Each structure stands twice: as C-alpha cells, then as structure tokens.
C-alpha cells in the first residue's frame, strides 16, 4: 500500500508499505479521505513524537475485510466507516470512569513513540487496521469529505456538552479557525447568542455568515471590555477558547461572567503558566475546565449530526488534495488563513 511517511520535520515521502494484517477482532479499512489537523501541521514543523511518522487521525474509509471474531451482523465488508481514534486501554481509572478520551495509557503506545519503526495514526495511508469496537458505520450517501469531519466535530461536541450551553446564553468563541467555527455551529443549535473574537477580518466576516451574532477584533481594543459592552457589563456565560496562546487563555477567564464557565478547548503552545485571580473564581463561582479529544459517545453524535444534515461542515472545506501531493497539502494547511485541508486516497 502507499503511505505518506513524514521521515523528518518538513519532509514527506510516498512509500510502499505492507497492507496491515488484521487481528481476529479487527477490520481492515481502506481510507477514502483524511483531514489534516493542526497536530499534523505541528508534526510537519517538528514535534516531540517519534519519526518516521504516518499521521492522519481525521479519516473515513470502506471496510475491506473483517476478522473472524467481528460481529458480522453489525459490521459488513463494504460498509463506510470512521474509527474512534483513542486507543483506550479500558483498564486505567480514567477509562473505568467513562473518561476514555483521556486514557492514561493512550500516549504510551506506538501511535506516539515507536523506536523500532513507524509511529502515527496511519490515516495518511491507503489501509488501516482498526479494532472493530472502535468502528462507527455511516450512510454511504454521506460524502466522504464530510464524514472525515467526525473526529474534529466529536471534540467540539464534547466541549459543548461539558460547558452545558443553555438557550439564551452569551457564548464567546475565541478563534475563527475550523474548531472555532464548529463551536459556532454547535452553540447556535443550543440556542445561544454567539460572539466570535478573531483578529482576521475575513474570518470575522465568515463567522457572521456561519451564524455568529456578533464579532469582535481583539487587536483593535481590549477584548474583555468589548465582550462586557455586548453583555451589559456582565461578561459571557460561556467562553470557548480554541486558540493555543497562553495570554489569550488568561483573557478568556477574564471575559467569563459571574457563575460562568470557561473552557480551554485547545492545547496551549508553549504551555506557559498564566496569572489567575483565584479570589474572583471563588467569589463569583467561576468554573474553569478543559476538554481533550472526543468521547465514544460524542463520536457517535458527530457522525449522526453530519450524516443527518444537522451540522453542515461543507463551508469549512478549504481544499482537497490527492494524497500524492501531501507535501504541498501540508504546506498549504500550515498557512494561518486556511480552513480544513484534506487528502483523498480513493473514492
């Protein structure tokens, strides 16, 4: 099979690799379309994970083969499917308490470090072996490039559910990228008034087209004061920070109103400490939380929302490249003004 192998930061090679041999409880998935995540861009630029590496965790495919222990009443050859990408161990305390998305053992496997060969999720290859328990079958009528949004949308749904957005809430979404725009779409479905904080004018305009009620430019004047001006001085009921900047994380807490909740959706790079007014957290009953990955449940909800047309992800698709142009695709995806860039492997 062909695979896009990141041999070192900044350099991809299309290599011939053996098609994976599936175990009795696995399926062989032929990859159709794979989205490029910001984490793939970080790997491209140079990350702490091991190289050579085959990235790609936002992918969908067709089941080509099933192991002998797979329930043939539920999963069939020819089904279109997406995988749950967290290799949850099922044993650690996090898994036992339904926090499989932050499984303690997830990053200890070869997905991240493989001293003897390739690391990665392997969505940037023609075939992937996937445990049958991680498979979600979706309608063949669902376009592949839309189905490939399942993983990022599952992460956002986890965020939306954790912050428990209610009808009539003022919700600030910081950042107008793909994940920020998915937050806008989901928060609007929850009945919120959505304010997007984004310094890029084109992205602010796009946010309004997608349904945001108001936009602010944090580079024009103090973003906290702009939010207060839009919320009668109170601040937001919910703040979703989709950026990676420590200073913005501190600002997100400041613009959270009394009894509100602030969610750190994005990982922080560099992960520097931020000042926090602990007295205000106490006296105003602020809740500060974080969300990481999608859960088993939110993956199911994500593919349902996409396949049923509840969430329209099409406007967020910037460009689809043939996988042979992976180098060009990653360079394009690394630009700050692009939305979702994808690789197509087959139809």
PDB file of C-alpha atoms in Angstrom, residues 44-285:
ATOM      1  CA  UNK A  44       5.236  18.595   9.977  1.00  0.00           C
ATOM      2  CA  UNK A  45       7.017  21.522  11.597  1.00  0.00           C
ATOM      3  CA  UNK A  46       8.667  19.359  14.264  1.00  0.00           C
ATOM      4  CA  UNK A  47       7.110  17.793  17.365  1.00  0.00           C
ATOM      5  CA  UNK A  48       8.214  15.699  20.335  1.00  0.00           C
ATOM      6  CA  UNK A  49       6.788  12.478  18.836  1.00  0.00           C
ATOM      7  CA  UNK A  50       8.985   9.950  17.071  1.00  0.00           C
ATOM      8  CA  UNK A  51       9.846   9.911  13.376  1.00  0.00           C
ATOM      9  CA  UNK A  52       9.347   8.440  10.801  1.00  0.00           C
ATOM     10  CA  UNK A  53       5.630   9.013  11.218  1.00  0.00           C
ATOM     11  CA  UNK A  54       2.385   8.376   9.329  1.00  0.00           C
ATOM     12  CA  UNK A  55      -0.120  10.907  10.595  1.00  0.00           C
ATOM     13  CA  UNK A  56      -3.786  11.417   9.900  1.00  0.00           C
ATOM     14  CA  UNK A  57      -6.481  10.759  12.504  1.00  0.00           C
ATOM     15  CA  UNK A  58      -9.449  12.530  10.859  1.00  0.00           C
ATOM     16  CA  UNK A  59     -10.276   9.876   8.294  1.00  0.00           C
ATOM     17  CA  UNK A  60     -13.078   7.774   6.893  1.00  0.00           C
ATOM     18  CA  UNK A  61     -12.989   4.643   4.777  1.00  0.00           C
ATOM     19  CA  UNK A  62     -14.561   1.472   3.453  1.00  0.00           C
ATOM     20  CA  UNK A  63     -14.345  -1.845   5.298  1.00  0.00           C
ATOM     21  CA  UNK A  64     -12.442  -4.276   3.077  1.00  0.00           C
ATOM     22  CA  UNK A  65     -12.065  -7.223   5.457  1.00  0.00           C
ATOM     23  CA  UNK A  66     -13.314  -8.290   8.903  1.00  0.00           C
ATOM     24  CA  UNK A  67     -11.672 -10.571  11.463  1.00  0.00           C
ATOM     25  CA  UNK A  68     -13.281 -13.873  12.387  1.00  0.00           C
ATOM     26  CA  UNK A  69     -14.409 -12.627  15.829  1.00  0.00           C
ATOM     27  CA  UNK A  70     -16.094  -9.484  14.484  1.00  0.00           C
ATOM     28  CA  UNK A  71     -19.898  -9.420  14.726  1.00  0.00           C
ATOM     29  CA  UNK A  72     -20.931  -9.848  11.082  1.00  0.00           C
ATOM     30  CA  UNK A  73     -24.483  -8.758  11.926  1.00  0.00           C
ATOM     31  CA  UNK A  74     -23.230  -5.290  12.876  1.00  0.00           C
ATOM     32  CA  UNK A  75     -20.233  -4.753  10.590  1.00  0.00           C
ATOM     33  CA  UNK A  76     -20.016  -5.773   6.929  1.00  0.00           C
ATOM     34  CA  UNK A  77     -17.496  -5.673   4.143  1.00  0.00           C
ATOM     35  CA  UNK A  78     -18.339  -2.619   2.043  1.00  0.00           C
ATOM     36  CA  UNK A  79     -19.631  -0.523   4.959  1.00  0.00           C
ATOM     37  CA  UNK A  80     -18.463   3.071   5.082  1.00  0.00           C
ATOM     38  CA  UNK A  81     -16.989   3.748   8.498  1.00  0.00           C
ATOM     39  CA  UNK A  82     -14.917   6.047  10.666  1.00  0.00           C
ATOM     40  CA  UNK A  83     -12.819   4.900  13.631  1.00  0.00           C
ATOM     41  CA  UNK A  84     -12.666   6.073  17.218  1.00  0.00           C
ATOM     42  CA  UNK A  85      -9.028   7.118  17.276  1.00  0.00           C
ATOM     43  CA  UNK A  86      -8.318   6.928  21.028  1.00  0.00           C
ATOM     44  CA  UNK A  87      -6.764   3.541  21.724  1.00  0.00           C
ATOM     45  CA  UNK A  88      -8.332   3.402  25.182  1.00  0.00           C
ATOM     46  CA  UNK A  89      -6.936   0.652  27.367  1.00  0.00           C
ATOM     47  CA  UNK A  90     -10.202   0.013  29.236  1.00  0.00           C
ATOM     48  CA  UNK A  91      -8.224  -0.682  32.412  1.00  0.00           C
ATOM     49  CA  UNK A  92      -6.965   2.617  33.845  1.00  0.00           C
ATOM     50  CA  UNK A  93      -9.100   4.668  36.296  1.00  0.00           C
ATOM     51  CA  UNK A  94      -9.924   7.185  33.560  1.00  0.00           C
ATOM     52  CA  UNK A  95     -11.396   4.500  31.307  1.00  0.00           C
ATOM     53  CA  UNK A  96     -13.265   2.908  34.199  1.00  0.00           C
ATOM     54  CA  UNK A  97     -14.932   6.246  34.977  1.00  0.00           C
ATOM     55  CA  UNK A  98     -16.023   6.929  31.376  1.00  0.00           C
ATOM     56  CA  UNK A  99     -13.129   9.285  30.628  1.00  0.00           C
ATOM     57  CA  UNK A 100     -11.702   7.099  27.887  1.00  0.00           C
ATOM     58  CA  UNK A 101     -10.859  10.211  25.871  1.00  0.00           C
ATOM     59  CA  UNK A 102      -8.079  10.988  28.374  1.00  0.00           C
ATOM     60  CA  UNK A 103      -6.973   7.370  28.866  1.00  0.00           C
ATOM     61  CA  UNK A 104      -3.774   7.322  30.925  1.00  0.00           C
ATOM     62  CA  UNK A 105      -2.133   4.799  28.597  1.00  0.00           C
ATOM     63  CA  UNK A 106      -3.096   6.306  25.248  1.00  0.00           C
ATOM     64  CA  UNK A 107       0.134   8.210  24.555  1.00  0.00           C
ATOM     65  CA  UNK A 108       2.334   5.349  25.759  1.00  0.00           C
ATOM     66  CA  UNK A 109       1.811   3.229  22.644  1.00  0.00           C
ATOM     67  CA  UNK A 110       3.381   3.226  19.191  1.00  0.00           C
ATOM     68  CA  UNK A 111       0.953   5.850  17.964  1.00  0.00           C
ATOM     69  CA  UNK A 112       3.257   8.423  19.518  1.00  0.00           C
ATOM     70  CA  UNK A 113       6.603   6.689  20.120  1.00  0.00           C
ATOM     71  CA  UNK A 114       7.952   3.778  18.134  1.00  0.00           C
ATOM     72  CA  UNK A 115      11.716   3.370  18.461  1.00  0.00           C
ATOM     73  CA  UNK A 116      11.649   0.389  16.111  1.00  0.00           C
ATOM     74  CA  UNK A 117       9.696   1.809  13.196  1.00  0.00           C
ATOM     75  CA  UNK A 118       6.755   3.986  12.195  1.00  0.00           C
ATOM     76  CA  UNK A 119       4.610   5.916  14.665  1.00  0.00           C
ATOM     77  CA  UNK A 120       1.298   7.600  13.956  1.00  0.00           C
ATOM     78  CA  UNK A 121      -2.421   7.073  13.402  1.00  0.00           C
ATOM     79  CA  UNK A 122      -1.967   5.906   9.774  1.00  0.00           C
ATOM     80  CA  UNK A 123      -4.866   7.865   8.323  1.00  0.00           C
ATOM     81  CA  UNK A 124      -2.370   9.126   5.740  1.00  0.00           C
ATOM     82  CA  UNK A 125      -2.104   5.659   4.224  1.00  0.00           C
ATOM     83  CA  UNK A 126      -4.266   3.542   1.957  1.00  0.00           C
ATOM     84  CA  UNK A 127      -5.200   0.953   4.601  1.00  0.00           C
ATOM     85  CA  UNK A 128      -5.532   0.901   8.386  1.00  0.00           C
ATOM     86  CA  UNK A 129      -6.253  -1.962  10.789  1.00  0.00           C
ATOM     87  CA  UNK A 130      -8.873  -0.839  13.326  1.00  0.00           C
ATOM     88  CA  UNK A 131     -10.369  -2.675  16.335  1.00  0.00           C
ATOM     89  CA  UNK A 132     -13.982  -3.497  15.475  1.00  0.00           C
ATOM     90  CA  UNK A 133     -15.144  -1.983  18.770  1.00  0.00           C
ATOM     91  CA  UNK A 134     -13.861   1.381  17.509  1.00  0.00           C
ATOM     92  CA  UNK A 135     -15.850   1.347  14.257  1.00  0.00           C
ATOM     93  CA  UNK A 136     -18.804   3.648  13.503  1.00  0.00           C
ATOM     94  CA  UNK A 137     -20.709   2.779  10.333  1.00  0.00           C
ATOM     95  CA  UNK A 138     -22.236   5.704   8.479  1.00  0.00           C
ATOM     96  CA  UNK A 139     -24.526   6.074   5.471  1.00  0.00           C
ATOM     97  CA  UNK A 140     -22.916   5.587   2.066  1.00  0.00           C
ATOM     98  CA  UNK A 141     -24.852   8.647   0.930  1.00  0.00           C
ATOM     99  CA  UNK A 142     -22.754  10.827   3.245  1.00  0.00           C
ATOM    100  CA  UNK A 143     -19.930  12.461   1.241  1.00  0.00           C
ATOM    101  CA  UNK A 144     -16.510  11.229   2.305  1.00  0.00           C
ATOM    102  CA  UNK A 145     -15.022  14.682   2.818  1.00  0.00           C
ATOM    103  CA  UNK A 146     -17.872  15.485   5.210  1.00  0.00           C
ATOM    104  CA  UNK A 147     -17.599  12.169   7.083  1.00  0.00           C
ATOM    105  CA  UNK A 148     -13.911  12.941   7.658  1.00  0.00           C
ATOM    106  CA  UNK A 149     -15.043  15.793   9.928  1.00  0.00           C
ATOM    107  CA  UNK A 150     -16.300  13.287  12.505  1.00  0.00           C
ATOM    108  CA  UNK A 151     -13.255  13.438  14.769  1.00  0.00           C
ATOM    109  CA  UNK A 152     -12.965  17.243  14.990  1.00  0.00           C
ATOM    110  CA  UNK A 153     -16.734  17.607  15.412  1.00  0.00           C
ATOM    111  CA  UNK A 154     -16.688  14.944  18.152  1.00  0.00           C
ATOM    112  CA  UNK A 155     -14.094  17.023  20.016  1.00  0.00           C
ATOM    113  CA  UNK A 156     -16.297  20.116  19.732  1.00  0.00           C
ATOM    114  CA  UNK A 157     -19.441  18.280  20.844  1.00  0.00           C
ATOM    115  CA  UNK A 158     -17.520  17.103  23.925  1.00  0.00           C
ATOM    116  CA  UNK A 159     -16.667  20.756  24.571  1.00  0.00           C
ATOM    117  CA  UNK A 160     -20.250  21.940  24.054  1.00  0.00           C
ATOM    118  CA  UNK A 161     -21.655  19.234  26.343  1.00  0.00           C
ATOM    119  CA  UNK A 162     -19.073  19.910  29.056  1.00  0.00           C
ATOM    120  CA  UNK A 163     -19.918  23.606  29.130  1.00  0.00           C
ATOM    121  CA  UNK A 164     -23.669  22.866  29.153  1.00  0.00           C
ATOM    122  CA  UNK A 165     -24.704  25.798  26.958  1.00  0.00           C
ATOM    123  CA  UNK A 166     -28.305  26.817  27.570  1.00  0.00           C
ATOM    124  CA  UNK A 167     -30.828  28.700  25.428  1.00  0.00           C
ATOM    125  CA  UNK A 168     -30.273  32.440  25.729  1.00  0.00           C
ATOM    126  CA  UNK A 169     -26.662  32.158  26.944  1.00  0.00           C
ATOM    127  CA  UNK A 170     -23.992  34.564  25.768  1.00  0.00           C
ATOM    128  CA  UNK A 171     -21.191  32.405  24.382  1.00  0.00           C
ATOM    129  CA  UNK A 172     -17.819  33.758  23.309  1.00  0.00           C
ATOM    130  CA  UNK A 173     -15.784  31.666  20.896  1.00  0.00           C
ATOM    131  CA  UNK A 174     -12.163  32.757  20.780  1.00  0.00           C
ATOM    132  CA  UNK A 175     -10.578  31.926  17.454  1.00  0.00           C
ATOM    133  CA  UNK A 176     -12.111  31.801  13.985  1.00  0.00           C
ATOM    134  CA  UNK A 177     -10.448  28.664  12.643  1.00  0.00           C
ATOM    135  CA  UNK A 178     -12.078  25.326  11.888  1.00  0.00           C
ATOM    136  CA  UNK A 179     -12.612  24.382  15.522  1.00  0.00           C
ATOM    137  CA  UNK A 180     -13.879  27.834  16.393  1.00  0.00           C
ATOM    138  CA  UNK A 181     -16.388  27.722  13.539  1.00  0.00           C
ATOM    139  CA  UNK A 182     -17.586  24.260  14.590  1.00  0.00           C
ATOM    140  CA  UNK A 183     -18.182  25.738  18.055  1.00  0.00           C
ATOM    141  CA  UNK A 184     -20.245  28.496  16.450  1.00  0.00           C
ATOM    142  CA  UNK A 185     -22.418  25.991  14.580  1.00  0.00           C
ATOM    143  CA  UNK A 186     -22.985  23.852  17.674  1.00  0.00           C
ATOM    144  CA  UNK A 187     -23.569  26.731  20.085  1.00  0.00           C
ATOM    145  CA  UNK A 188     -26.187  28.218  17.770  1.00  0.00           C
ATOM    146  CA  UNK A 189     -28.033  24.896  17.773  1.00  0.00           C
ATOM    147  CA  UNK A 190     -28.061  25.127  21.565  1.00  0.00           C
ATOM    148  CA  UNK A 191     -29.898  28.458  21.326  1.00  0.00           C
ATOM    149  CA  UNK A 192     -27.048  30.734  22.360  1.00  0.00           C
ATOM    150  CA  UNK A 193     -26.087  34.203  21.250  1.00  0.00           C
ATOM    151  CA  UNK A 194     -22.590  33.684  19.874  1.00  0.00           C
ATOM    152  CA  UNK A 195     -19.797  36.256  19.856  1.00  0.00           C
ATOM    153  CA  UNK A 196     -16.592  35.421  17.969  1.00  0.00           C
ATOM    154  CA  UNK A 197     -13.269  37.012  18.903  1.00  0.00           C
ATOM    155  CA  UNK A 198     -10.914  36.919  15.919  1.00  0.00           C
ATOM    156  CA  UNK A 199      -8.267  39.403  14.685  1.00  0.00           C
ATOM    157  CA  UNK A 200      -8.569  38.461  10.991  1.00  0.00           C
ATOM    158  CA  UNK A 201     -11.255  40.494   9.206  1.00  0.00           C
ATOM    159  CA  UNK A 202     -12.047  37.827   6.609  1.00  0.00           C
ATOM    160  CA  UNK A 203     -12.587  35.240   9.332  1.00  0.00           C
ATOM    161  CA  UNK A 204     -14.817  37.602  11.286  1.00  0.00           C
ATOM    162  CA  UNK A 205     -16.949  38.065   8.179  1.00  0.00           C
ATOM    163  CA  UNK A 206     -17.060  34.302   7.631  1.00  0.00           C
ATOM    164  CA  UNK A 207     -18.141  33.751  11.242  1.00  0.00           C
ATOM    165  CA  UNK A 208     -21.121  36.039  10.683  1.00  0.00           C
ATOM    166  CA  UNK A 209     -22.056  34.099   7.542  1.00  0.00           C
ATOM    167  CA  UNK A 210     -21.996  30.870   9.543  1.00  0.00           C
ATOM    168  CA  UNK A 211     -24.389  32.292  12.120  1.00  0.00           C
ATOM    169  CA  UNK A 212     -22.376  34.202  14.709  1.00  0.00           C
ATOM    170  CA  UNK A 213     -24.433  37.046  16.175  1.00  0.00           C
ATOM    171  CA  UNK A 214     -21.524  39.406  16.772  1.00  0.00           C
ATOM    172  CA  UNK A 215     -17.787  39.563  16.168  1.00  0.00           C
ATOM    173  CA  UNK A 216     -15.015  41.486  17.873  1.00  0.00           C
ATOM    174  CA  UNK A 217     -11.469  42.331  16.870  1.00  0.00           C
ATOM    175  CA  UNK A 218      -9.198  41.658  19.884  1.00  0.00           C
ATOM    176  CA  UNK A 219      -6.374  43.571  18.220  1.00  0.00           C
ATOM    177  CA  UNK A 220      -8.422  46.763  17.920  1.00  0.00           C
ATOM    178  CA  UNK A 221      -9.148  47.289  21.619  1.00  0.00           C
ATOM    179  CA  UNK A 222      -9.385  45.329  24.860  1.00  0.00           C
ATOM    180  CA  UNK A 223     -11.316  42.138  24.072  1.00  0.00           C
ATOM    181  CA  UNK A 224     -12.610  41.774  27.625  1.00  0.00           C
ATOM    182  CA  UNK A 225     -14.145  45.234  27.545  1.00  0.00           C
ATOM    183  CA  UNK A 226     -15.660  44.553  24.123  1.00  0.00           C
ATOM    184  CA  UNK A 227     -17.348  41.425  25.482  1.00  0.00           C
ATOM    185  CA  UNK A 228     -18.619  43.315  28.521  1.00  0.00           C
ATOM    186  CA  UNK A 229     -20.029  46.029  26.257  1.00  0.00           C
ATOM    187  CA  UNK A 230     -22.014  43.386  24.385  1.00  0.00           C
ATOM    188  CA  UNK A 231     -23.265  41.699  27.568  1.00  0.00           C
ATOM    189  CA  UNK A 232     -24.388  44.689  29.670  1.00  0.00           C
ATOM    190  CA  UNK A 233     -21.155  44.599  31.650  1.00  0.00           C
ATOM    191  CA  UNK A 234     -21.636  41.042  32.885  1.00  0.00           C
ATOM    192  CA  UNK A 235     -19.296  39.021  30.676  1.00  0.00           C
ATOM    193  CA  UNK A 236     -20.053  35.775  28.891  1.00  0.00           C
ATOM    194  CA  UNK A 237     -21.941  32.824  30.321  1.00  0.00           C
ATOM    195  CA  UNK A 238     -19.596  30.505  28.446  1.00  0.00           C
ATOM    196  CA  UNK A 239     -16.198  31.111  26.877  1.00  0.00           C
ATOM    197  CA  UNK A 240     -14.707  28.554  24.487  1.00  0.00           C
ATOM    198  CA  UNK A 241     -11.009  29.213  23.897  1.00  0.00           C
ATOM    199  CA  UNK A 242      -9.920  27.460  20.692  1.00  0.00           C
ATOM    200  CA  UNK A 243      -6.522  29.165  20.477  1.00  0.00           C
ATOM    201  CA  UNK A 244      -3.132  27.951  21.683  1.00  0.00           C
ATOM    202  CA  UNK A 245      -1.822  31.245  23.117  1.00  0.00           C
ATOM    203  CA  UNK A 246      -1.283  31.453  26.914  1.00  0.00           C
ATOM    204  CA  UNK A 247      -2.109  35.183  27.053  1.00  0.00           C
ATOM    205  CA  UNK A 248      -5.428  34.504  25.317  1.00  0.00           C
ATOM    206  CA  UNK A 249      -6.214  31.766  27.846  1.00  0.00           C
ATOM    207  CA  UNK A 250      -5.799  34.308  30.647  1.00  0.00           C
ATOM    208  CA  UNK A 251      -8.030  36.732  28.753  1.00  0.00           C
ATOM    209  CA  UNK A 252     -10.674  34.025  28.295  1.00  0.00           C
ATOM    210  CA  UNK A 253     -11.024  33.694  32.058  1.00  0.00           C
ATOM    211  CA  UNK A 254     -11.312  37.463  32.449  1.00  0.00           C
ATOM    212  CA  UNK A 255     -14.195  37.731  29.974  1.00  0.00           C
ATOM    213  CA  UNK A 256     -16.149  34.958  31.720  1.00  0.00           C
ATOM    214  CA  UNK A 257     -19.053  36.424  33.668  1.00  0.00           C
ATOM    215  CA  UNK A 258     -20.338  35.658  37.142  1.00  0.00           C
ATOM    216  CA  UNK A 259     -21.190  31.948  37.602  1.00  0.00           C
ATOM    217  CA  UNK A 260     -19.943  31.383  34.054  1.00  0.00           C
ATOM    218  CA  UNK A 261     -17.765  28.622  32.658  1.00  0.00           C
ATOM    219  CA  UNK A 262     -14.537  28.959  30.710  1.00  0.00           C
ATOM    220  CA  UNK A 263     -13.298  26.021  28.668  1.00  0.00           C
ATOM    221  CA  UNK A 264      -9.742  25.545  27.447  1.00  0.00           C
ATOM    222  CA  UNK A 265     -10.539  23.621  24.282  1.00  0.00           C
ATOM    223  CA  UNK A 266      -7.148  23.940  22.663  1.00  0.00           C
ATOM    224  CA  UNK A 267      -3.824  22.676  23.896  1.00  0.00           C
ATOM    225  CA  UNK A 268      -1.535  25.567  24.835  1.00  0.00           C
ATOM    226  CA  UNK A 269       1.739  26.161  22.962  1.00  0.00           C
ATOM    227  CA  UNK A 270       4.055  26.983  24.588  1.00  0.00           C
ATOM    228  CA  UNK A 271       2.428  25.693  27.751  1.00  0.00           C
ATOM    229  CA  UNK A 272       3.350  28.606  29.992  1.00  0.00           C
ATOM    230  CA  UNK A 273       1.647  29.400  33.325  1.00  0.00           C
ATOM    231  CA  UNK A 274      -0.929  32.184  33.293  1.00  0.00           C
ATOM    232  CA  UNK A 275      -1.995  34.558  36.082  1.00  0.00           C
ATOM    233  CA  UNK A 276      -5.406  33.741  37.564  1.00  0.00           C
ATOM    234  CA  UNK A 277      -7.475  35.787  40.012  1.00  0.00           C
ATOM    235  CA  UNK A 278      -8.326  32.984  42.438  1.00  0.00           C
ATOM    236  CA  UNK A 279     -10.343  35.354  44.598  1.00  0.00           C
ATOM    237  CA  UNK A 280     -12.660  36.140  41.714  1.00  0.00           C
ATOM    238  CA  UNK A 281     -13.044  32.460  40.874  1.00  0.00           C
ATOM    239  CA  UNK A 282     -14.143  31.950  44.486  1.00  0.00           C
ATOM    240  CA  UNK A 283     -16.417  34.950  44.945  1.00  0.00           C
ATOM    241  CA  UNK A 284     -18.100  34.784  41.526  1.00  0.00           C
ATOM    242  CA  UNK A 285     -18.299  30.991  41.332  1.00  0.00           C
TER     243      UNK A 285
END
